[in-house]
XYZ file of C-alpha atoms in Angstrom:
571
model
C 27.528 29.988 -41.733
C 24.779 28.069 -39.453
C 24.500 28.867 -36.267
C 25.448 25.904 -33.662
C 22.338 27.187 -31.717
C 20.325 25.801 -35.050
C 22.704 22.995 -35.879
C 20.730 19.730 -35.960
C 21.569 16.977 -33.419
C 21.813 13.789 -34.643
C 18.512 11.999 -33.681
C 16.491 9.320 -34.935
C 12.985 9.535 -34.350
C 10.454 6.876 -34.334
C 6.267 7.778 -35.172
C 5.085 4.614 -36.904
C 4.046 1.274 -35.517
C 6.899 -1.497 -34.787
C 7.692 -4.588 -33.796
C 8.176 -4.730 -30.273
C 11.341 -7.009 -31.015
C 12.865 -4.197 -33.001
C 13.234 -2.426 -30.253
C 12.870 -2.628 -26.137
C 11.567 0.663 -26.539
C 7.901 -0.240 -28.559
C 4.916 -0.151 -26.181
C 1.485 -1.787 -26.994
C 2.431 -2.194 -31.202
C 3.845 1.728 -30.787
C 7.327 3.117 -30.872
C 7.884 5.530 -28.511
C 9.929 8.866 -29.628
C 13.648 8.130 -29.113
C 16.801 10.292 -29.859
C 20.456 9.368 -30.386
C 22.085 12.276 -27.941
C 24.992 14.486 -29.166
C 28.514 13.353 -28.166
C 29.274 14.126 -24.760
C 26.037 13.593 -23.449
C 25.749 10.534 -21.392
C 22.353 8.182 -21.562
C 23.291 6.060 -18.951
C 25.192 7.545 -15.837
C 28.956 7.449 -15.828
C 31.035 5.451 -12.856
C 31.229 6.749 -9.124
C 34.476 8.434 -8.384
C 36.314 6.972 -5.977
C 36.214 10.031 -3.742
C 32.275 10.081 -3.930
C 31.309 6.254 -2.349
C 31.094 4.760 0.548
C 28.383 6.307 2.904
C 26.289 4.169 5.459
C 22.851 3.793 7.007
C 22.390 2.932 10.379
C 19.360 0.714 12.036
C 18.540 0.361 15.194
C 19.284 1.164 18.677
C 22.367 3.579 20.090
C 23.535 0.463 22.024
C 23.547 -1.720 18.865
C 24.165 0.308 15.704
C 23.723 -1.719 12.879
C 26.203 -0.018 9.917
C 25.472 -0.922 6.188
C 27.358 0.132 3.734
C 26.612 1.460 0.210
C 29.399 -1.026 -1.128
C 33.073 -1.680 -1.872
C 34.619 1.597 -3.675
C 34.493 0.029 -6.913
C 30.837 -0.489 -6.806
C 28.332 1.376 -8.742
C 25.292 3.486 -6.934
C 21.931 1.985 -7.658
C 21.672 2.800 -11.546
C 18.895 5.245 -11.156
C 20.215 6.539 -8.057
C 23.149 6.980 -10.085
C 21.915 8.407 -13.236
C 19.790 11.027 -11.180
C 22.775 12.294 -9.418
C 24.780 12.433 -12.813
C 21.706 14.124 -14.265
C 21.692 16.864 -11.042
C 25.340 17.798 -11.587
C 25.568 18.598 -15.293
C 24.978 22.171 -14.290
C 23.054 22.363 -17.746
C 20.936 25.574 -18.522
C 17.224 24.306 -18.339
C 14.366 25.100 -20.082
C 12.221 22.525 -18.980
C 9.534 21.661 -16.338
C 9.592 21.884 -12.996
C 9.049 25.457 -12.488
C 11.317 25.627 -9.901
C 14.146 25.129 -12.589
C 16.244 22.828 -9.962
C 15.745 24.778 -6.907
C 16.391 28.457 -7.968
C 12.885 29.060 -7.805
C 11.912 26.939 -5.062
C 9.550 27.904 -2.686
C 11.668 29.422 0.435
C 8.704 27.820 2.969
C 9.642 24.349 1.771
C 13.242 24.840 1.402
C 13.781 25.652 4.729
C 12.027 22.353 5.655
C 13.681 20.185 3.543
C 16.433 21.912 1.622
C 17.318 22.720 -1.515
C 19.398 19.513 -2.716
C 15.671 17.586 -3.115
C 14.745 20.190 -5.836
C 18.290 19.838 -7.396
C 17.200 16.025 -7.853
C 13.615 16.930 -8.851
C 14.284 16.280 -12.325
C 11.635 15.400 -15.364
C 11.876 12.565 -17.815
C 15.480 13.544 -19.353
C 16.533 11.053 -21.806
C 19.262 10.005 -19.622
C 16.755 9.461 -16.930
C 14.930 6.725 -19.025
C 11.269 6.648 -19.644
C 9.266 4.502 -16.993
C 6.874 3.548 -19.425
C 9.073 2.258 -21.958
C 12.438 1.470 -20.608
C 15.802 1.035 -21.834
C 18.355 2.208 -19.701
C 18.550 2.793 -15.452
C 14.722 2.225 -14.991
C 14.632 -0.818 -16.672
C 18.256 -1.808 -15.171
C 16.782 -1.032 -11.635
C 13.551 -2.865 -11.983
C 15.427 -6.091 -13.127
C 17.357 -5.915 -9.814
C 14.683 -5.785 -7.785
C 12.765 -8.980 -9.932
C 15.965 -10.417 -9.087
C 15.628 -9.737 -5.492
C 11.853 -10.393 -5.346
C 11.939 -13.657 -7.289
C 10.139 -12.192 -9.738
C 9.495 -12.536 -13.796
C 9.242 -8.940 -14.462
C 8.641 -6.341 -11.630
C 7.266 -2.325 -12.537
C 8.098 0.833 -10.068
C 5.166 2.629 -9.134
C 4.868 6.060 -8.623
C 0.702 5.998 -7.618
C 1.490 3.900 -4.603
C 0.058 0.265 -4.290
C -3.518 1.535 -5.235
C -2.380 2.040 -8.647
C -0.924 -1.437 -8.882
C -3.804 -2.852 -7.582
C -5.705 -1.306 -10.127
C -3.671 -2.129 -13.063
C -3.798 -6.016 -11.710
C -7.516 -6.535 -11.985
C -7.289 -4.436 -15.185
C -4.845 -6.431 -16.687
C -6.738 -10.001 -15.681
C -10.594 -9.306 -16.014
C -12.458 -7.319 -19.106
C -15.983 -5.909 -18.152
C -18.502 -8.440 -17.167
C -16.017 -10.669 -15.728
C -15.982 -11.770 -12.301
C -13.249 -11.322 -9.757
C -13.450 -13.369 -6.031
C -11.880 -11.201 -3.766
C -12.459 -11.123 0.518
C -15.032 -8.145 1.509
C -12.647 -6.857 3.452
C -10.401 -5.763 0.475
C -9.251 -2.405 0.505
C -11.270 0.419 -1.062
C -8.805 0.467 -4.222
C -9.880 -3.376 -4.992
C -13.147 -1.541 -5.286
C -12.389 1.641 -7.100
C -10.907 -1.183 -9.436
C -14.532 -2.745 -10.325
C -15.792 0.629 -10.723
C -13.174 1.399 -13.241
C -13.308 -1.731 -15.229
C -16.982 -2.940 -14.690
C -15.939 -6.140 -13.111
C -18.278 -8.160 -11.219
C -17.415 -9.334 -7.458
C -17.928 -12.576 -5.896
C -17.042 -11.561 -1.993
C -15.564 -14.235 0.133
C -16.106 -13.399 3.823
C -13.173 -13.532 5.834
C -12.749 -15.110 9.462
C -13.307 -12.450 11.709
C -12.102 -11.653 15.863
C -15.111 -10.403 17.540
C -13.242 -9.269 20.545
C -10.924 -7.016 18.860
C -13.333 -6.461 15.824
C -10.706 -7.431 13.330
C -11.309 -9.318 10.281
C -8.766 -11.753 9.211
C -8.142 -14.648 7.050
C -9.723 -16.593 4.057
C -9.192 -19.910 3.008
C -8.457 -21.893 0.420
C -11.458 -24.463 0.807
C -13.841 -20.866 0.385
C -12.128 -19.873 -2.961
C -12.445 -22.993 -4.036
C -16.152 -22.933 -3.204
C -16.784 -19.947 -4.763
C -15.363 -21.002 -7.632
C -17.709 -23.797 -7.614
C -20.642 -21.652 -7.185
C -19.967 -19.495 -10.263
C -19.417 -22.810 -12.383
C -22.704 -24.058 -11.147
C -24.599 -20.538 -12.558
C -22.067 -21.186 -15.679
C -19.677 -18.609 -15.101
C -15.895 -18.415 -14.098
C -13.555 -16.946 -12.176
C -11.229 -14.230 -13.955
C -8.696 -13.773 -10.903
C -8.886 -14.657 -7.219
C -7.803 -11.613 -5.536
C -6.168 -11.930 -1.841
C -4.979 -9.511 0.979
C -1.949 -11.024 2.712
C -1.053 -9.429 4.888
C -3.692 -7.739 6.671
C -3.122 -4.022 7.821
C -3.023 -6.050 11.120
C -0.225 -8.400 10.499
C -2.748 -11.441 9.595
C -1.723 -13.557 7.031
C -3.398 -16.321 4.693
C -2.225 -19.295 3.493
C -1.648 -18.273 0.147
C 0.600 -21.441 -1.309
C -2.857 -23.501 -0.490
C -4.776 -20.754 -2.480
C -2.605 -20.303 -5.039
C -2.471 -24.518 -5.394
C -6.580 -24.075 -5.844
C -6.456 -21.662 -8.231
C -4.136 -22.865 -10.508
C -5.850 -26.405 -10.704
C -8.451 -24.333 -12.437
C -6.269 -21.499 -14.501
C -7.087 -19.036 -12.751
C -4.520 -16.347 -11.674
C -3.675 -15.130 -8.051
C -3.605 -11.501 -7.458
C -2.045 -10.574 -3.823
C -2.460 -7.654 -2.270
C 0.781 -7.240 -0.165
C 1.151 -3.859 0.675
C 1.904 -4.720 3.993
C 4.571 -7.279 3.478
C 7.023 -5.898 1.107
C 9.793 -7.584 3.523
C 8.547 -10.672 3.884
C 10.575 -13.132 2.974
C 14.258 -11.791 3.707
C 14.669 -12.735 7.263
C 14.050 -16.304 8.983
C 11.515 -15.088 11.264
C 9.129 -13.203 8.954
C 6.215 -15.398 6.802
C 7.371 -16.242 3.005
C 6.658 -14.071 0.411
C 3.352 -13.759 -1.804
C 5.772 -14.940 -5.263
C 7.171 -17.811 -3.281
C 3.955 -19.470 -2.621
C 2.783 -19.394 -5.547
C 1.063 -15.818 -6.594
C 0.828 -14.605 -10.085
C 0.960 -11.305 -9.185
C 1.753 -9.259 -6.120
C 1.911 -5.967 -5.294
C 3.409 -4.329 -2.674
C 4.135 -0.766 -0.363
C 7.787 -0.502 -0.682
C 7.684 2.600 1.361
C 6.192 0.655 4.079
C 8.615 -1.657 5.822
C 11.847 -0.828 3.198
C 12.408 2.285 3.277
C 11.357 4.375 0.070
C 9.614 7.324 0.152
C 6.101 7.867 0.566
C 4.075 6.715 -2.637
C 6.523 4.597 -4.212
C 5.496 0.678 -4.426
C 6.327 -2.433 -7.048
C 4.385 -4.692 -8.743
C 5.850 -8.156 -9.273
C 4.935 -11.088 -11.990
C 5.776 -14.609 -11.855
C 4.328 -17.266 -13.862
C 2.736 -17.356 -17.341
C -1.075 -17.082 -16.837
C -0.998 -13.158 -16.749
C -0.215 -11.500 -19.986
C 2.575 -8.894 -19.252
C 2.616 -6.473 -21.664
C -0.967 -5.700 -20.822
C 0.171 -5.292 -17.627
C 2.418 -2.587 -18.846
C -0.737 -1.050 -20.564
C -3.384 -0.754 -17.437
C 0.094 0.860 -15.832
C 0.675 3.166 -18.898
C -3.149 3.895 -18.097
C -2.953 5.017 -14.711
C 0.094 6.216 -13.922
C 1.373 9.936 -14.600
C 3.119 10.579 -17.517
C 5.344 13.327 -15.523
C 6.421 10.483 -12.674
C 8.994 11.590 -10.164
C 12.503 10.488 -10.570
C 12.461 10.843 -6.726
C 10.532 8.338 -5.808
C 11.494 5.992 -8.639
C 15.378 6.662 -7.511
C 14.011 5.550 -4.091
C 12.865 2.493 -4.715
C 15.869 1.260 -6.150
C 17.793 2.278 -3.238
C 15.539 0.952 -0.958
C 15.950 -2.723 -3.071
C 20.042 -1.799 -2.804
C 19.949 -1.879 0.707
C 17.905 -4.080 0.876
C 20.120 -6.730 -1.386
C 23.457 -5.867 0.754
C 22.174 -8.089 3.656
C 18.125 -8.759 4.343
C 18.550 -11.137 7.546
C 20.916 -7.991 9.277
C 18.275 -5.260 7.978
C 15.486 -6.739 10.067
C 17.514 -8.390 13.179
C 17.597 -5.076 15.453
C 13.541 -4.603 14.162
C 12.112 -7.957 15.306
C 14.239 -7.676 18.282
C 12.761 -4.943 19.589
C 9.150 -6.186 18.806
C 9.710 -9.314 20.362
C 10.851 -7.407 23.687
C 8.007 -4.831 23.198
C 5.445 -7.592 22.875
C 6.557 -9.446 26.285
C 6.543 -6.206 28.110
C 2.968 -5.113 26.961
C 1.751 -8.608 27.963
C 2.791 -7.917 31.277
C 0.690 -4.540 31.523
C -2.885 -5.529 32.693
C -5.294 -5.473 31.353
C -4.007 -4.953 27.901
C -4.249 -8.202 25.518
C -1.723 -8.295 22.339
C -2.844 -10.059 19.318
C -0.684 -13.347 18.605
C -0.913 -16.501 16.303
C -2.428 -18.291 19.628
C -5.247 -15.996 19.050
C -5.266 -16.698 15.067
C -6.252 -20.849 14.778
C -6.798 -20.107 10.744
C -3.786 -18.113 10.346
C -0.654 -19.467 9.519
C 1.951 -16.285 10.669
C 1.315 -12.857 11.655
C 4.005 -9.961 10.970
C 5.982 -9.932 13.859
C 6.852 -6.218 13.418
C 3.032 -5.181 13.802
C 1.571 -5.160 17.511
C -2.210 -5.257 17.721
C -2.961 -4.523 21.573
C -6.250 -4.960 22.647
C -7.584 -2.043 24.537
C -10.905 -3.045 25.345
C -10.642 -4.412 28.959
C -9.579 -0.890 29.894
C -13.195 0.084 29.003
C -12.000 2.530 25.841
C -12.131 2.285 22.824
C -8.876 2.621 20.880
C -9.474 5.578 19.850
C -9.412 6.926 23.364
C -6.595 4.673 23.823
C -4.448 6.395 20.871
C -5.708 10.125 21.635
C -4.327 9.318 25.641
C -1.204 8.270 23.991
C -0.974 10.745 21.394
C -1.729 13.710 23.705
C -0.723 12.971 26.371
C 2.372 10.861 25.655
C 3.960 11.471 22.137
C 3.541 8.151 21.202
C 1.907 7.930 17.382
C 0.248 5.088 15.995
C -0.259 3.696 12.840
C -3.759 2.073 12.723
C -6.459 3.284 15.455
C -9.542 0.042 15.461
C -12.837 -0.014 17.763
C -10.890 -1.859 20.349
C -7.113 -2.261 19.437
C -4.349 0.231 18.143
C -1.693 -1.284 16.193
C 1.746 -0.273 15.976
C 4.384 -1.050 13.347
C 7.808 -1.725 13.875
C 10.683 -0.614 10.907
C 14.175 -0.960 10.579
C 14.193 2.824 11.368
C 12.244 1.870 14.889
C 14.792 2.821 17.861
C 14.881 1.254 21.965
C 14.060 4.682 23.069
C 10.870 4.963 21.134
C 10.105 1.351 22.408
C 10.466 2.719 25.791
C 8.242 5.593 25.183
C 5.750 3.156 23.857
C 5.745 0.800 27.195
C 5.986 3.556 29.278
C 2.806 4.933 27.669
C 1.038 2.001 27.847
C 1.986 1.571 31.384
C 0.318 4.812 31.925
C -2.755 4.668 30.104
C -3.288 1.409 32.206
C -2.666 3.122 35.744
C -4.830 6.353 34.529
C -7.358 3.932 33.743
C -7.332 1.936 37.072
C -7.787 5.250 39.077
C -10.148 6.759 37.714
C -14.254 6.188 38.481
C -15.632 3.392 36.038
C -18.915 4.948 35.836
C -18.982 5.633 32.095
C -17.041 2.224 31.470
C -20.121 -0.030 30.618
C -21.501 2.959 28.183
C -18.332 3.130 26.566
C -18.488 -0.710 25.727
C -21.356 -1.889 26.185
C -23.195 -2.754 22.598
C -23.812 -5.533 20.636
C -21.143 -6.263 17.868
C -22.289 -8.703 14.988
C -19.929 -9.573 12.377
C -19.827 -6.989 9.174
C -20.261 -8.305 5.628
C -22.630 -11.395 7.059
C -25.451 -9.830 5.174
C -24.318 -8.387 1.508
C -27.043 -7.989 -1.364
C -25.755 -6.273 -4.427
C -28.349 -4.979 -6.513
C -26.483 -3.617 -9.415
C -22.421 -3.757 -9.783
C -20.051 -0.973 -8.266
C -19.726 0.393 -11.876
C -23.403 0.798 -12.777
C -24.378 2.398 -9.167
C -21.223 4.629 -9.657
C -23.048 6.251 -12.642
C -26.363 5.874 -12.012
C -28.258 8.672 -10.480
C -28.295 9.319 -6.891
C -30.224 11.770 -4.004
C -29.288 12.423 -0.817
C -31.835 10.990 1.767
C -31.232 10.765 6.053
C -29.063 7.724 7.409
C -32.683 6.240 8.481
C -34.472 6.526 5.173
C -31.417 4.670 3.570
C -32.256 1.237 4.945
C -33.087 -0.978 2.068
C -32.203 1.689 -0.382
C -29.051 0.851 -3.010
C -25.937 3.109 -1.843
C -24.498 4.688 -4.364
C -21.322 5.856 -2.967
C -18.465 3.960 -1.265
C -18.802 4.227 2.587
C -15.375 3.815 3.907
C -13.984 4.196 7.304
C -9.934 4.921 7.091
C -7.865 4.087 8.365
C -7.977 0.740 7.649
C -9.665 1.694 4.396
C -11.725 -1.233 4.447
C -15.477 -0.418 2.811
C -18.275 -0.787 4.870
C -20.972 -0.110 1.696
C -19.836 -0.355 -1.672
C -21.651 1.351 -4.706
C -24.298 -1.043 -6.084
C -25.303 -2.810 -2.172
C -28.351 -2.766 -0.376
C -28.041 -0.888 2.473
C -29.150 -2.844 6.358
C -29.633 -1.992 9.221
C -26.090 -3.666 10.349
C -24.367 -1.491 7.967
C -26.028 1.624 9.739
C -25.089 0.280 13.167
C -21.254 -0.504 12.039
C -21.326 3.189 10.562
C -22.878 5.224 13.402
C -20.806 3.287 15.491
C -17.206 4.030 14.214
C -18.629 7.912 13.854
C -19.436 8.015 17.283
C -16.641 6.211 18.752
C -14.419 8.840 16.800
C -16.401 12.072 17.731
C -15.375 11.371 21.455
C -12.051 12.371 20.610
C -12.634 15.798 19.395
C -13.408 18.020 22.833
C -16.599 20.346 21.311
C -16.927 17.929 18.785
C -20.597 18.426 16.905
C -22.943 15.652 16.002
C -23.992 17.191 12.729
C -19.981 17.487 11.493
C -20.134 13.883 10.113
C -23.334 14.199 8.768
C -26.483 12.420 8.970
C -27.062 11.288 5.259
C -25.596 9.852 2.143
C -25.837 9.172 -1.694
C -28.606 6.431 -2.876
C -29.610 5.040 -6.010
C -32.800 6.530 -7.166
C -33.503 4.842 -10.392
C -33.514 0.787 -9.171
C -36.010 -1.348 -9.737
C -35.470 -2.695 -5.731
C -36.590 0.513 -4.457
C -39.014 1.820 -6.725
């Protein structure tokens, strides 16, 4: 008599190639391995009790709760949601990864901080969670929903955060050798990107507010120019690629970009970590899809509401190939993603879906009464469209405020308000601190925010001004007016490199990525000839930063970096 222990299950598996209209599960001219579970085993999860719904999330201020419900009784949960929590309470005996083994061996450190129901729902890829990388069941039912939502062909979870979509975008639109337009303010992941693929850039400088030292928009009139230019030396444009918004709130006009690009074939990637929301509420700027971008990418965890790491890339259109998109992905991402963060992202787009305008009313209240009562607190200056003549809309849940009349720099604006009164920030500049506003963003914090500034002003007023001009007092030029690039990022990434002082460097080829962060915007990438600006900006932002740390040592930073030292520009 077999033992049931050794009693095959019925499976079918899959090794040899396949049409990928066989079956939704063939990846890149592959079939993925696929079993046919026992009875009793469910693939996709089963129908919320009616005991088990109805639960609520609440945004917004004491005095005006805003209640949203998870849904009717007879409504599903999210389908990954659900599956995950179907998954958790099988009770099964496990023999599989994580280590933990659902929480019994947790560490106890981490379960008093957050539990032990997270590792319950810390789950690997279980058939009946789906596979993210060829889905059939709640991962691809959830990312259909939120292509729904987004307006969106086809839509992918992410699991490395936007820098991995961003990544698989220029992968899946330019080859090596091919050139890619993109602002020089891009974030450093745009750049990673070229070092990974070999793709040439064509910068595009972007507008750029001397008085806060905030770089801002491009326009549609400069792609089209540099698309121009590359025709003229008989080359063309693989993808434009676009931040919008900025980590400031600055947005482009991207339907007049997109319109440019198109005339010529050419696809539109947008980078829109910052403006996952846009779009679902009358008073924020339309989304990157709905003017016209190819492909956008954005920080769900951001502004709605997932957890840390989690982000979506959306298609539309038919200029960018999508299952090569689904390759550069299959490329990057982990092959042991986290159920957690996928199953937050499609609860964030469930809440999302119940009702957008009602999800962002209390939020862009509150900013709109935070901005009027910061104007009023001299000599502070918040950044506005007034202030933006090239911009079209600016976030109105991010407030820039201008710090420099006060004769600090923000970031001894943000250490008096961190220290001194609780009040975090999100992004810390030379002369501004910007704060972000969320559906989770309450009137007391508000009023802690006001308050502080109201402080820091009044501090500021009575005490001596004596190191005021030596605080401010320097000459600020533009960055990025003066890039060379000697060899591509990918060729300085590998080429050999030595150490040498910060003022040996000048004219040298850097041959590392010189990045200030936050905002993560590079100063040097690999491959550029290094000027005296570029030392100024750098020593600058080091020194500005080293004020903050009482004791604080000159040499910590460092006084040298990585050059090129086989180039024929500086042999």
């Amino acid at each position: 008599m077999t033992s049931s222990l050794l009693a095959p299950a019925a499976a079918t598996i899959w090794c040899g190639r396949g049409s990928s209209q066989q079956s939704s599960s063939a990846m890149n001219g592959w079939r993925v391995l696929g079993f046919r579970r026992p009875p009793g085993r469910h693939v996709l999860a089963p129908r919320r009790r009616k005991s088990e719904c109805r639960t609520a999330m609440t945004y917004g201020n004491e005095d005006n709760v805003i209640s949203i419900s998870h849904g009717a009784q007879q409504d599903l949960l999210p389908p990954l949601v659900s599956a995950l929590k179907a998954a958790a309470d099988m009770n099964a005996a496990s023999f599989h990864f994580p280590g933990h083994n659902r929480g019994r061996a947790a560490p106890s450190s981490l379960v008093e901080l957050i539990g032990r129901k997270a590792f319950l729902h810390d789950l690997p890829e279980l058939p009946e969670l789906d596979n993210l990388f060829a889905p059939e069941g709640p991962i691809l039912e959830a990312q259909k929903l939120a292509a729904e939502l987004f307006g969106a062909v086809h839509t992918w979870f992410l699991v490395g955060g936007t820098t991995c979509g961003i990544q698989a975008a220029i992968m899946a639109t330019c080859s090596p050798g091919d050139v890619l337009i993109l602002p020089r303010n891009s974030h450093i992941s745009a750049i990673s990107a070229l070092v990974l693929t070999g793709v040439v850039p064509k910068y595009i400088m972007p507008d750029y507010d001397l008085e806060l030292e905030i770089a801002g928009t491009v326009t549609s009139s400069q792609v089209g120019d540099a698309i121009n230019d590359l025709k003229l030396e008989g080359r063309n444009a693989a993808a434009v690629f676009v931040t919008c918004p900025t980590y400031h709130g600055i947005c482009s006009n991207l339907k007049e970009i997109a319109e440019v690009c198109h005339a010529q074939g050419v696809p539109l990637i947008v980078d829109e970590a910052h403006g996952a929301h846009f779009g679902f509420h009358p008073h924020l700027p339309s989304s990157a899809l709905h003017q016209g971008a190819d492909i956008s990418i954005q920080s769900t965890h951001k502004v709605l509401c997932s957890l840390t790491q989690s982000s979506m890339l959306h298609m539309a259109g038919k200029l960018v190939d999508k299952e090569r998109i689904s390759r550069c992905l299959q490329t990057l991402q982990s092959t042991s993603p986290s159920y957690l963060l996928l199953a937050s992202l499609d609860a964030a787009r469930s809440e999302l879906s119940k009702n957008p305008e009602l999800v962002f009313h209390d939020a862009i209240k509150l900013a709109n009464e935070a901005k009027s009562s910061i104007r009023c607190i001299h000599p502070l200056s918040v950044l506005d469209s007034a202030s933006l003549a090239k911009s079209p809309a600016i976030d109105p849940l991010r407030i820039t405020v201008g710090v420099k009349k006060l004769g600090l720099s923000g970031y001894e604006a943000d250490e008096f308000l961190s220290r001194d009164q609780n009040v975090v920030s999100e992004l810390v500049g030379s002369h501004s601190i910007t704060f972000v506003f969320t559906p989770g963003t309450c009137m007391e914090h508000v009023q802690s925010l006001v308050l502080g500034l109201e402080r820091l002003s009044t501090s500021m007023a009575v005490m001596s001004c004596h190191s005021l001009e030596k605080t401010i007092d320097y000459d600020v030029s533009v960055p990025f007016s003066d890039i060379r690039m000697e060899l591509n990022p990918r060729e300085a990434f590998f080429a050999g490199k030595r150490k040498v002082s910060f003022q040996e460097s000048i004219g040298r080829v850097s041959g590392e990525l010189i990045c200030p962060y936050p905002p993560g915007i590079p100063v040097l990438a690999p491959g550029e000839i290094i000027t005296q600006g570029d030392l100024d900006c750098l020593l600058r932002v080091r020194n500005i930063a080293i004020r903050e740390v009482e004791n604080a040592q000159q040499e910590s930073a460092g006084n040298s970096w990585k050059v090129i030292t086989a180039c024929s520009s500086i042999l």
